[in-house]
Coordinates of C-alpha atoms in Angstrom, one line a residue:
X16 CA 158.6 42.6 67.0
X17 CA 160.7 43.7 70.0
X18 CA 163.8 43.9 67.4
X19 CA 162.2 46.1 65.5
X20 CA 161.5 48.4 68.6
X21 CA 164.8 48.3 69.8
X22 CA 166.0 49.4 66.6
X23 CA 163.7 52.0 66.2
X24 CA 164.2 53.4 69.6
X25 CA 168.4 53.1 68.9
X26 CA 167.9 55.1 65.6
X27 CA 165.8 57.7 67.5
X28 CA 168.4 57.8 70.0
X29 CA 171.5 58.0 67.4
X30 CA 169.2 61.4 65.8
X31 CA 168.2 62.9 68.9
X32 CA 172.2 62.5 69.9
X33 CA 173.0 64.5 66.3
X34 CA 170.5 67.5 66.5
X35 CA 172.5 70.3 68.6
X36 CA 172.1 71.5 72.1
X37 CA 171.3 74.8 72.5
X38 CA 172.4 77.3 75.7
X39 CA 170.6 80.6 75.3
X40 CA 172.3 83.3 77.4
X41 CA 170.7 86.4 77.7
X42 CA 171.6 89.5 80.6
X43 CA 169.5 92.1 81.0
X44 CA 170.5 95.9 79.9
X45 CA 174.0 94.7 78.6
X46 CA 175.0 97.4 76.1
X47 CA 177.4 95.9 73.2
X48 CA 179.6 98.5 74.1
X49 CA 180.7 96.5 77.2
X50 CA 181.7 93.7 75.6
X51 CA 185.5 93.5 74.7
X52 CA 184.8 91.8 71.4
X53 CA 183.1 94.8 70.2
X54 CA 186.5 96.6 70.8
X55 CA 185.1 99.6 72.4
X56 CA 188.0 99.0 75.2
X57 CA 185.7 99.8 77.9
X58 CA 185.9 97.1 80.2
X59 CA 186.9 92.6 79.5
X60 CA 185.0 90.1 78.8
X61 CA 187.0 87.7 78.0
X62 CA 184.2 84.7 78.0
X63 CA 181.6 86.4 76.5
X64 CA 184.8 87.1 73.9
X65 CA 185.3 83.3 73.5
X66 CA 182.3 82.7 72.2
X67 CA 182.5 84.8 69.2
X68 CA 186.4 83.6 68.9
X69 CA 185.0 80.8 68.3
X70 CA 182.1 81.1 66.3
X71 CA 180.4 84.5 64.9
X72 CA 179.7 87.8 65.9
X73 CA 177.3 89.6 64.6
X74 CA 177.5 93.9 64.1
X75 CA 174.2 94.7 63.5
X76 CA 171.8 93.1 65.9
X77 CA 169.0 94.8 66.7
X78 CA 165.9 94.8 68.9
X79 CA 162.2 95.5 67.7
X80 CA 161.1 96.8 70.7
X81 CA 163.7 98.3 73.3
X82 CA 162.6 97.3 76.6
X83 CA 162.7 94.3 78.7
X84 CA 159.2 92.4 78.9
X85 CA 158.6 92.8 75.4
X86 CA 161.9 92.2 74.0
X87 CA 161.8 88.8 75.5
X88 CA 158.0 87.7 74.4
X89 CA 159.7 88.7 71.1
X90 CA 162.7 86.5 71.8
X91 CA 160.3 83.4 72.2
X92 CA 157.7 84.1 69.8
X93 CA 159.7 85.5 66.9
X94 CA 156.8 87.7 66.0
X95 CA 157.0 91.7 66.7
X96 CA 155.0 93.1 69.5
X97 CA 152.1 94.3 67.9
X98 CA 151.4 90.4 67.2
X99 CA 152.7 88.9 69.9
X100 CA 150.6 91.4 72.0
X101 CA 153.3 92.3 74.6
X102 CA 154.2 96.0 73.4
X103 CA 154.8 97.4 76.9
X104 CA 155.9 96.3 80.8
X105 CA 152.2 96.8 81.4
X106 CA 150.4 94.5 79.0
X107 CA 150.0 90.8 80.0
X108 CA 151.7 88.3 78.5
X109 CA 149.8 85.1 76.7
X110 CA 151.9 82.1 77.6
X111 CA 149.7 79.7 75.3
X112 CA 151.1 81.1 72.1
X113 CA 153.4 78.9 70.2
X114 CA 156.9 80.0 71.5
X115 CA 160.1 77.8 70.1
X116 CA 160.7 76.1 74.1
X117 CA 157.1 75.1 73.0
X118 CA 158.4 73.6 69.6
X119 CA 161.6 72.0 70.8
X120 CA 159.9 69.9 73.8
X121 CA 157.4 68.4 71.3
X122 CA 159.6 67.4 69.0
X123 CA 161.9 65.8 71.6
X124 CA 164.3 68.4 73.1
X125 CA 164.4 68.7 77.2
X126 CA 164.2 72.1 78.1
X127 CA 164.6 74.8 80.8
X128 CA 164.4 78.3 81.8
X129 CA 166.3 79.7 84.3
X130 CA 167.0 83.2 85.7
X131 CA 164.9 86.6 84.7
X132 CA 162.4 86.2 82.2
X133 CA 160.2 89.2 83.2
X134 CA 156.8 88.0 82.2
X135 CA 154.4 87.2 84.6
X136 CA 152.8 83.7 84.7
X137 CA 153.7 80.1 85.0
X138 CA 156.2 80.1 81.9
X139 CA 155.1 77.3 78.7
X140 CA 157.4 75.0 77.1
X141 CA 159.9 73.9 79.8
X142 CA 160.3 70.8 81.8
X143 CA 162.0 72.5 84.3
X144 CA 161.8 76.1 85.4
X145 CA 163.2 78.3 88.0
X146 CA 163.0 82.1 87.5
X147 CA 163.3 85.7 89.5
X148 CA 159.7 87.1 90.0
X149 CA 159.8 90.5 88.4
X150 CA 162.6 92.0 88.1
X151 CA 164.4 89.9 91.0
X152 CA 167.0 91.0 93.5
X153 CA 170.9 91.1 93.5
X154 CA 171.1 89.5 97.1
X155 CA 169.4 86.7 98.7
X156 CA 167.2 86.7 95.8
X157 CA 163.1 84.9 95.4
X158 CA 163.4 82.5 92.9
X159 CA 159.8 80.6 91.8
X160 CA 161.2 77.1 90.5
X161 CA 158.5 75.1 89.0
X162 CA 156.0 77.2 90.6
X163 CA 157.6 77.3 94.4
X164 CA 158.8 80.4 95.3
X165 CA 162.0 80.1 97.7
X166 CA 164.9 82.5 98.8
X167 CA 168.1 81.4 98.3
X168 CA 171.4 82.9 100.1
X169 CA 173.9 84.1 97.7
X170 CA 174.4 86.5 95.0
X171 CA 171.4 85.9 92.1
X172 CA 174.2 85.9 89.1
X173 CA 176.3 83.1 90.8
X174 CA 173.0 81.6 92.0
X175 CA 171.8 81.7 88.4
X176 CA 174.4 80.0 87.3
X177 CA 175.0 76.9 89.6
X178 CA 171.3 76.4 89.0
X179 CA 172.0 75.8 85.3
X180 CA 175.1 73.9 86.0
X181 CA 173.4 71.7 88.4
X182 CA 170.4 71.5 85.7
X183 CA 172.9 70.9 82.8
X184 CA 174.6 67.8 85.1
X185 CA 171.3 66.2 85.7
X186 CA 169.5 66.3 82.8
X187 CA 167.5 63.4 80.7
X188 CA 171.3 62.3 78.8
X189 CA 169.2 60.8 76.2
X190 CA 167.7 63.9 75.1
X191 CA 169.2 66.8 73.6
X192 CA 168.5 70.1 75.8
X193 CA 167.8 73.5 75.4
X194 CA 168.5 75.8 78.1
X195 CA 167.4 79.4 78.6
X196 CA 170.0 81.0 81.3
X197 CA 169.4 84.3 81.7
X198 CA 170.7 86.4 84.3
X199 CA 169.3 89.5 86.0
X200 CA 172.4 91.4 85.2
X201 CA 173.4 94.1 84.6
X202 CA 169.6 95.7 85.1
X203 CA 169.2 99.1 87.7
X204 CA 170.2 99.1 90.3
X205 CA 173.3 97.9 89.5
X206 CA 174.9 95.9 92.9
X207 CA 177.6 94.1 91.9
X208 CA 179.2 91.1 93.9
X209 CA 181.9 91.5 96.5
X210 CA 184.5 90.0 94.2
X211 CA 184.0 92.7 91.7
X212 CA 183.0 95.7 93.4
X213 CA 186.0 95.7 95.7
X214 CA 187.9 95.6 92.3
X215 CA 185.6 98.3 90.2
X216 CA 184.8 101.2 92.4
X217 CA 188.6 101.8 92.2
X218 CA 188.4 101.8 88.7
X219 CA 188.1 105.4 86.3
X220 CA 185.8 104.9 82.6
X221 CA 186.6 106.6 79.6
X222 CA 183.5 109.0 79.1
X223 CA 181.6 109.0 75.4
X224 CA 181.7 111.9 73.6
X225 CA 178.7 112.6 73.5
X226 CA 178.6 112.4 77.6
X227 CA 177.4 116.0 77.4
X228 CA 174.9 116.3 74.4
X229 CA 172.6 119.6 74.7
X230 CA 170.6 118.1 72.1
X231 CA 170.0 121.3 69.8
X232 CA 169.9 119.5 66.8
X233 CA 167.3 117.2 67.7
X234 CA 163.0 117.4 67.8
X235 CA 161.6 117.5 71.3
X236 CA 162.0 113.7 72.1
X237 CA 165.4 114.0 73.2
X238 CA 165.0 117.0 75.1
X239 CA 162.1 115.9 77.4
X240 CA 163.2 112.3 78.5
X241 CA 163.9 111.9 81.8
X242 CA 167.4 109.5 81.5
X243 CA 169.8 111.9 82.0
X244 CA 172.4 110.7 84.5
X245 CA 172.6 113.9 86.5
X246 CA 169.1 115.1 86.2
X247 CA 167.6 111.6 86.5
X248 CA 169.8 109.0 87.7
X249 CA 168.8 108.0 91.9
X250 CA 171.4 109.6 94.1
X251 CA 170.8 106.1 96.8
X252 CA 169.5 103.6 94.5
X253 CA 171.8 104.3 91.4
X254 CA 174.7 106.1 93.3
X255 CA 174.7 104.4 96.1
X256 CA 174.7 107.8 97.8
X257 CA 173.4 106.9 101.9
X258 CA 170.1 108.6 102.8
X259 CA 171.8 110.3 105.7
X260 CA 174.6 111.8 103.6
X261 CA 171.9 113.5 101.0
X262 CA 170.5 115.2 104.0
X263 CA 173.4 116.4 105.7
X264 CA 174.8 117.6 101.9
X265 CA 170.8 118.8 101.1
X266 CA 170.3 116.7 98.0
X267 CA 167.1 115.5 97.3
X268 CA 166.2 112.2 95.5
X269 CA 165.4 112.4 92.3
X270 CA 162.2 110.3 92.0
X271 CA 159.7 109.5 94.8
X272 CA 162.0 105.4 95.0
X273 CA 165.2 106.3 95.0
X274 CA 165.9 106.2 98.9
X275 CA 163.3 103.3 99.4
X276 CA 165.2 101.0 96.7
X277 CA 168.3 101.6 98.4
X278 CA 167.2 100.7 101.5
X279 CA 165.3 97.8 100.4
X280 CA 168.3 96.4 98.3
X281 CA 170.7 96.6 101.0
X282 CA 167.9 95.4 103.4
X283 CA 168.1 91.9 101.8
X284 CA 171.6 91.4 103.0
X285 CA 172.6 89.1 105.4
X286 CA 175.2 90.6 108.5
X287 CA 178.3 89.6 106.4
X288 CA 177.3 91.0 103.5
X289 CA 176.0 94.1 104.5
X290 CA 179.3 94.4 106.9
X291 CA 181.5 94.0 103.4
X292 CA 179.8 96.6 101.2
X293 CA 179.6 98.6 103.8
X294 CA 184.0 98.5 103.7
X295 CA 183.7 100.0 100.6
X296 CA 180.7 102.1 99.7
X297 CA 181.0 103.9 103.4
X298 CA 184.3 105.6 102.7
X299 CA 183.4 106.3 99.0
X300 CA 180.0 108.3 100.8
X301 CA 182.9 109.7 103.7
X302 CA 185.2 111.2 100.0
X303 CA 181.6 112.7 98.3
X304 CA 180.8 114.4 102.1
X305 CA 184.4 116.2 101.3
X306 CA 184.3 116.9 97.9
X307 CA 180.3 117.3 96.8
X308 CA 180.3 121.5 98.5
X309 CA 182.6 122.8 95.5
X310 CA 181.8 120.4 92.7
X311 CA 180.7 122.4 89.4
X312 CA 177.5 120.7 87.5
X313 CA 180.2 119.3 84.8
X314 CA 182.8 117.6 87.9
X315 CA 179.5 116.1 89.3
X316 CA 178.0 114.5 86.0
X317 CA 181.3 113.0 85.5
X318 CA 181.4 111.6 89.3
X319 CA 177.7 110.3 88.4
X320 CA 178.8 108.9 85.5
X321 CA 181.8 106.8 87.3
X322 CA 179.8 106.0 90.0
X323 CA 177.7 104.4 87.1
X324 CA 180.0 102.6 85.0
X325 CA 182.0 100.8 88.4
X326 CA 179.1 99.1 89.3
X327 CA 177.1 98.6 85.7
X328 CA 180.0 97.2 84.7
X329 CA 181.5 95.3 87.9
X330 CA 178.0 93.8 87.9
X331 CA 179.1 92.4 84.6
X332 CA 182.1 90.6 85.6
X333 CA 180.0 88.6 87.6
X334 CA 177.7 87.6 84.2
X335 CA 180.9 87.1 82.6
X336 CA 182.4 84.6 84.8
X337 CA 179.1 82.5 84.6
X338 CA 179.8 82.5 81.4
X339 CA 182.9 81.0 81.6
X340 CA 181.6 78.5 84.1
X341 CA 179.0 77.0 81.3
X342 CA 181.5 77.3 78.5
X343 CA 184.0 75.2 80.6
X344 CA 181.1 73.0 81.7
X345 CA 180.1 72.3 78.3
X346 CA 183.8 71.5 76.9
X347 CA 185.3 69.1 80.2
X348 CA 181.5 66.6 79.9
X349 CA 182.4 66.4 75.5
X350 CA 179.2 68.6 74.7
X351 CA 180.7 71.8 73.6
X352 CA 181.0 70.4 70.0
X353 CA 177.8 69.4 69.3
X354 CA 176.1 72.6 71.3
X355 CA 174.8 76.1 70.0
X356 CA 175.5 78.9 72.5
X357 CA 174.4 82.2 72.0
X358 CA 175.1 85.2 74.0
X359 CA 172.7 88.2 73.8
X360 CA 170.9 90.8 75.3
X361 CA 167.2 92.0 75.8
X362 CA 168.4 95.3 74.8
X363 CA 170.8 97.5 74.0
X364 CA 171.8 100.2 77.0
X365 CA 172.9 104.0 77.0
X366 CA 176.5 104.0 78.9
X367 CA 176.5 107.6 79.4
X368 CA 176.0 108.5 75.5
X369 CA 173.7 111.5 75.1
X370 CA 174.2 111.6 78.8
X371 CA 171.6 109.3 79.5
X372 CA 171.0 105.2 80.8
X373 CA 168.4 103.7 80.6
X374 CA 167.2 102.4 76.7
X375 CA 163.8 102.9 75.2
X376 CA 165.1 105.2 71.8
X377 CA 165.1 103.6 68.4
X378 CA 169.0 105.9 68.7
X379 CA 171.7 103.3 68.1
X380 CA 172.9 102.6 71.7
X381 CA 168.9 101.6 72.4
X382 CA 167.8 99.4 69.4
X383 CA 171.9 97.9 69.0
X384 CA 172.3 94.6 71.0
X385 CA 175.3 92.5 71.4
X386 CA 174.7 89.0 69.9
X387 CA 177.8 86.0 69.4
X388 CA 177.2 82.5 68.8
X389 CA 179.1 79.3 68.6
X390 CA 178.4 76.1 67.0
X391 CA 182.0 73.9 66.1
X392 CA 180.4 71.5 63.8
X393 CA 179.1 74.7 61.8
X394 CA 180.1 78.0 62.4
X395 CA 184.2 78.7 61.4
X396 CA 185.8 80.6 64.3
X397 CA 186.2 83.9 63.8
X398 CA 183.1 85.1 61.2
X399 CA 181.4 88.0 61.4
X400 CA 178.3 89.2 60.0
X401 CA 177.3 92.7 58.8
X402 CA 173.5 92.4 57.9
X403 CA 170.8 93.6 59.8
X404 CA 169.4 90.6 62.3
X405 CA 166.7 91.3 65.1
X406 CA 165.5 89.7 67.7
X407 CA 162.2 88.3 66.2
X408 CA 164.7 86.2 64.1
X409 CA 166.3 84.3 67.1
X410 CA 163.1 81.7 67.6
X411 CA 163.2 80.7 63.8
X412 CA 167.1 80.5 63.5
X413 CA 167.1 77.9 66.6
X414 CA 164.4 75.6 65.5
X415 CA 166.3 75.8 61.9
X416 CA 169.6 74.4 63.5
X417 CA 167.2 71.8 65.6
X418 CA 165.7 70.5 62.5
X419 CA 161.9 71.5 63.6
X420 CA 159.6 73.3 61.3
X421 CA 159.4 77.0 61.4
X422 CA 156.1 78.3 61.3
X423 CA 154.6 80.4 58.9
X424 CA 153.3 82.7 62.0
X425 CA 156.7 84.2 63.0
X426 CA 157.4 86.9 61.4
X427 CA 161.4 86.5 61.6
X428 CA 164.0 84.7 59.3
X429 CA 166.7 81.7 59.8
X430 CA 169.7 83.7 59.6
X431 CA 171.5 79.9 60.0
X432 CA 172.7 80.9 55.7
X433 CA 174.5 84.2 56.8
X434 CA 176.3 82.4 59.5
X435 CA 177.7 80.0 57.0
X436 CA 178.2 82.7 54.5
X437 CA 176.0 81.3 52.0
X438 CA 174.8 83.5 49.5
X439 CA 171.1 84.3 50.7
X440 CA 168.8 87.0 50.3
X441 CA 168.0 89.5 53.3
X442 CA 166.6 91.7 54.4
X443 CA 167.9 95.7 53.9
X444 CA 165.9 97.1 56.6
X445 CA 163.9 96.7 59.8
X446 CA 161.3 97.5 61.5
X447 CA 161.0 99.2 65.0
X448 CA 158.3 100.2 67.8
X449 CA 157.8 101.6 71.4
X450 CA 154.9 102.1 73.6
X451 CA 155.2 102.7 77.2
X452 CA 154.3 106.4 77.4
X453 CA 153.8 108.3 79.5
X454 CA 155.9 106.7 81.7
X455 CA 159.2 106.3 83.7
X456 CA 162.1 108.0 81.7
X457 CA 159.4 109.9 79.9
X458 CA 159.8 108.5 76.2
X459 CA 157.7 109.5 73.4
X460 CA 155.5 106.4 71.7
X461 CA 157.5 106.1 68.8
X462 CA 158.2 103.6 65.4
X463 CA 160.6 103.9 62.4
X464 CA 162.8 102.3 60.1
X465 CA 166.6 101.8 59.7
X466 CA 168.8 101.0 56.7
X467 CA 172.3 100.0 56.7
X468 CA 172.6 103.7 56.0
X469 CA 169.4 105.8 57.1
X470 CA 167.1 105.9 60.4
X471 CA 163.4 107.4 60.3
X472 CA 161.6 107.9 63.3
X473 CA 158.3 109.3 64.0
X474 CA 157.4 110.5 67.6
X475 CA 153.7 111.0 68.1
X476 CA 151.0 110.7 70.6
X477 CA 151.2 114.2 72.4
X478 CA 153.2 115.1 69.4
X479 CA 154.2 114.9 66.0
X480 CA 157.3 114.8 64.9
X481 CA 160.0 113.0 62.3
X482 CA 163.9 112.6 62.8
X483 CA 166.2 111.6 60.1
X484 CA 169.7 110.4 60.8
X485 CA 172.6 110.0 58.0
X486 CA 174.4 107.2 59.9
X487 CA 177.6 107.3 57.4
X488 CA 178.3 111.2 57.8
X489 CA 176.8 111.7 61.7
X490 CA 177.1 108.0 63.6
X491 CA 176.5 109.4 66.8
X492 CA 173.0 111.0 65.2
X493 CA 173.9 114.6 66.5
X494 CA 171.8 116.2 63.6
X495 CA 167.9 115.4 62.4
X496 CA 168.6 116.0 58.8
X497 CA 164.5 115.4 58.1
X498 CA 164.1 119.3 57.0
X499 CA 167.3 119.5 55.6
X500 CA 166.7 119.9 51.7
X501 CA 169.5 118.0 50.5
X502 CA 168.0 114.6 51.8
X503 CA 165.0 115.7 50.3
X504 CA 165.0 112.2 48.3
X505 CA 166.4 110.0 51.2
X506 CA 163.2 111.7 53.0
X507 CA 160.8 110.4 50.5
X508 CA 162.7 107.2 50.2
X509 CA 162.6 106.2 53.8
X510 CA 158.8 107.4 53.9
X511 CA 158.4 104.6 51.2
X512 CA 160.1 101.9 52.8
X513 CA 158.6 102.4 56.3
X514 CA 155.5 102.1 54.6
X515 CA 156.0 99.0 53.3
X516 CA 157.8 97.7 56.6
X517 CA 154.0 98.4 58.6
X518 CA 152.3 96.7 55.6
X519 CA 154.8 93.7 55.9
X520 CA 154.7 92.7 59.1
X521 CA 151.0 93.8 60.1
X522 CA 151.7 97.2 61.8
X523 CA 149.0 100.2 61.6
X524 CA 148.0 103.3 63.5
X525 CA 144.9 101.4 64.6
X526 CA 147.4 98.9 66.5
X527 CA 149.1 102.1 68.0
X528 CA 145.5 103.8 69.0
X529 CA 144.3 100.4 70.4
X530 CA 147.5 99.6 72.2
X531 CA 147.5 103.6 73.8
X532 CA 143.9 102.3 74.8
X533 CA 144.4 99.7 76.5
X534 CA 147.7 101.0 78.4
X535 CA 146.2 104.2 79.5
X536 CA 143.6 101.8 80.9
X537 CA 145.9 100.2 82.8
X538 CA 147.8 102.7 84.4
X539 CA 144.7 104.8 85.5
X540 CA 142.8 102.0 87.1

């Protein structure tokens, strides 16, 4: 008898040693654009590169829902938001539905969560968890790690990522693991570490052509957000502009936080660290004193916008070296073969196109999100892939490569074939929603479809109105084509298949009556 137990706990050992490892890394606002691989030569990333050097990356990745809370129930549930019930930053999120951490630890994977996550409650499915309440802090950040909330003394990406390191070196070694690491990163405000902001502030960005969009050629939507980065963007909390200098120049904040977040972020600092970004950010207030009095509107947009990029994307370097850290982690302890490691984002991010930041629009810089993954014993270095993926299709694509069942609940698809380059069917369109309105940055409710080709949108709520973008001819989507008679059959077409995109995956304007409902609710109370 006790033979045969040994040898049935050595073959469950020999399987559990074959099914992969996975390391989910996802940042927070990190536009494709800023990722060398993408080859928009905008900044380096030269670990976040490795990963699709050595495995895939993937060109049209998309989000269902662009904004952080519900972007990531998606990520876990692999249902759309209207399902999963998270449309919005406001709504609550139900941790007892099936998630794939969920799936993985009962069928023998030891898991973990670490970093931002973004959704309030004690998170299901992990053995061990330790994650930023909220949106979490650059410096001397809270973290709650299996329900105890402590401060810890650092910087929260480096701090992110020894935690991971130090959860990777422990772990059960007779289990395979799966391990969320997600860092806070690159999210507003953007404070990046001493390291890298020493380097970046120095640094001058290419601007996007479309850095100064007027938006004539667009419905209302455009014109009435509230993203734009001179209009909008905090002069303290964004620009790092000092309360004191605002006054003396007579600039006033832009929103009723700006000053208070600046003051609170820099607040958190201990004496040193306040002493050293005070080296840098002081003379850079001392130059803006000196040149602010005969600036035009255009010279100041395109200070605003550097201002922007040195520390969005020197807060990057930081996510980028973690990156590294794992990857090298992974490769010196003989588990890098035998481990999935993805590289993502909750969202795509606006770097300064159509003059705005933030996310929010189903416009390509929004809904587009940087995705790469590696897996040696499967994936050949170097693939790409063209079709359309979303982010509903991560949960079922991990528990494919883990050998668990995928169920018939999630609304996404494996996409395990395309990475192989199997001949498979997919999909030729998808699906896409957003709710929070009204609402910071002012965004109309919206929901549409995209094709490889074509992009509908319909804006409604306090109005009514349809955009259709030609991505082949206009990839920036400059013109709404939508009364333009010579797309007078794309019109219909695309009217068709977003139809039968809300009849496939259970959307309807009840759901978008009920969710304004409840929201409105919510933010009157």
């Amino acid at each position: 008898m006790l033979a045969v137990v040994a040898s049935s706990f050595a073959q469950k050992k020999e399987k559990d040693q074959k099914r992969p490892n996975i390391v989910f890394i996802m940042s927070d606002d990190h536009a494709y654009q800023a990722i060398s691989a993408y080859g928009h030569k905008l900044n380096n990333t030269p670990n976040i590169d490795r990963i699709a050097k050595n495995g895939a990356i993937f060109n049209n990745s998309f989000v269902t829902n662009s904004i952080c809370a519900p972007s990531r129930a998606v990520m876990l549930t692999g249902k759309h938001s209207f399902i999963n019930g998270k449309v919005d930053n406001v709504q609550e999120f139900n941790w007892d539905q099936e998630s794939f951490p969920k799936l993985l630890q009962q069928n023998g994977y030891q898991t973990a969560l670490i970093g931002k996550i973004h959704l309030d409650g004690l998170p299901q499915g992990f053995d061990y968890s330790a994650v930023l309440p909220g949106q979490g802090h650059y410096y001397n950040p809270d973290f709650i790690i299996n329900g105890d909330k402590q401060q810890l003394s650092g910087y929260v990406t480096e701090i992110t990522t020894d935690l991971t390191l130090e959860w990777l070196a422990n772990r059960d070694q007779d289990k395979p693991f799966c391990v969320l690491y997600h860092q806070k990163a690159p999210h507003r405000e953007w404070l990046p570490a001493k390291k890298y902001y020493s380097e970046y502030t120095k640094m001058e960005f290419k601007e996007p052509k479309t850095l100064f969009d007027d938006y004539s050629n667009r419905g209302s939507a455009a014109k009435s957000s509230e993203m734009n980065i001179l209009q909008h963007m905090n002069w303290a909390g964004d620009s790092k502009i000092n309360p004191e200098v605002m006054e003396e120049l007579g600039i006033k904040e832009t929103s009723n936080w700006g000053i208070g977040a600046l003051k609170h972020n820099l607040g958190r600092m201990d004496a040193e660290q306040r002493a050293s970004w005070d080296s840098i950010y002081g003379p850079i207030n001392e130059e803006f004193k000196e040149i602010y009095p005969s600036m035009s509107q255009k010279e100041l947009m395109q200070w605003r916008y550097q201002r922007y990029m040195q520390d969005y994307l020197g807060s990057i370097a930081s996510v980028d070296e973690g990156v590294g850290q794992v990857l090298d982690f992974l490769k010196e302890n003989g588990l890098d073969e035998n481990t999935i490691v993805v590289y993502t984002s909750d969202q795509g991010f606006y770097l300064g196109e159509h003059g705005w930041f933030d996310k929010r629009f189903m416009y390509e810089e929004s809904l587009r999100t940087p995705f790469v993954i590696s897996y040696p014993k499967e994936i050949k270095p170097g693939t790409e892939v063209n079709e359309m993926v979303q982010n509903i299709d991560y949960a079922p694509t991990l528990l494919d490569y883990a050998g668990v069942k995928i169920p018939k609940k999630m609304q996404g698809e494996s996409f395990r074939k395309l990475v192989k380059n199997e001949n498979t069917e997919w999909r030729d369109a998808i699906y896409y929603t957003y709710y929070e309105y009204p609402s910071i940055h002012m965004v109309k409710r919206h929901y549409g479809v995209r094709t490889h080709r074509y992009k509908l949108i319909h804006f409604y709520y306090d109005i009514d109105e349809w955009e259709l973008y030609d991505l082949e001819s206009d990839p920036n989507e400059m013109k709404n084509v939508y009364n333009d008679a010579t797309y007078a059959e794309v019109k219909t077409m695309m009217h068709k298949r977003l139809k039968e995109m809300r009849k496939k995956y259970g959307d309807s304007d009840e759901n978008d009556q009920r969710f304004l409902k409840e929201y409105l609710a919510k933010i009157n109370k």
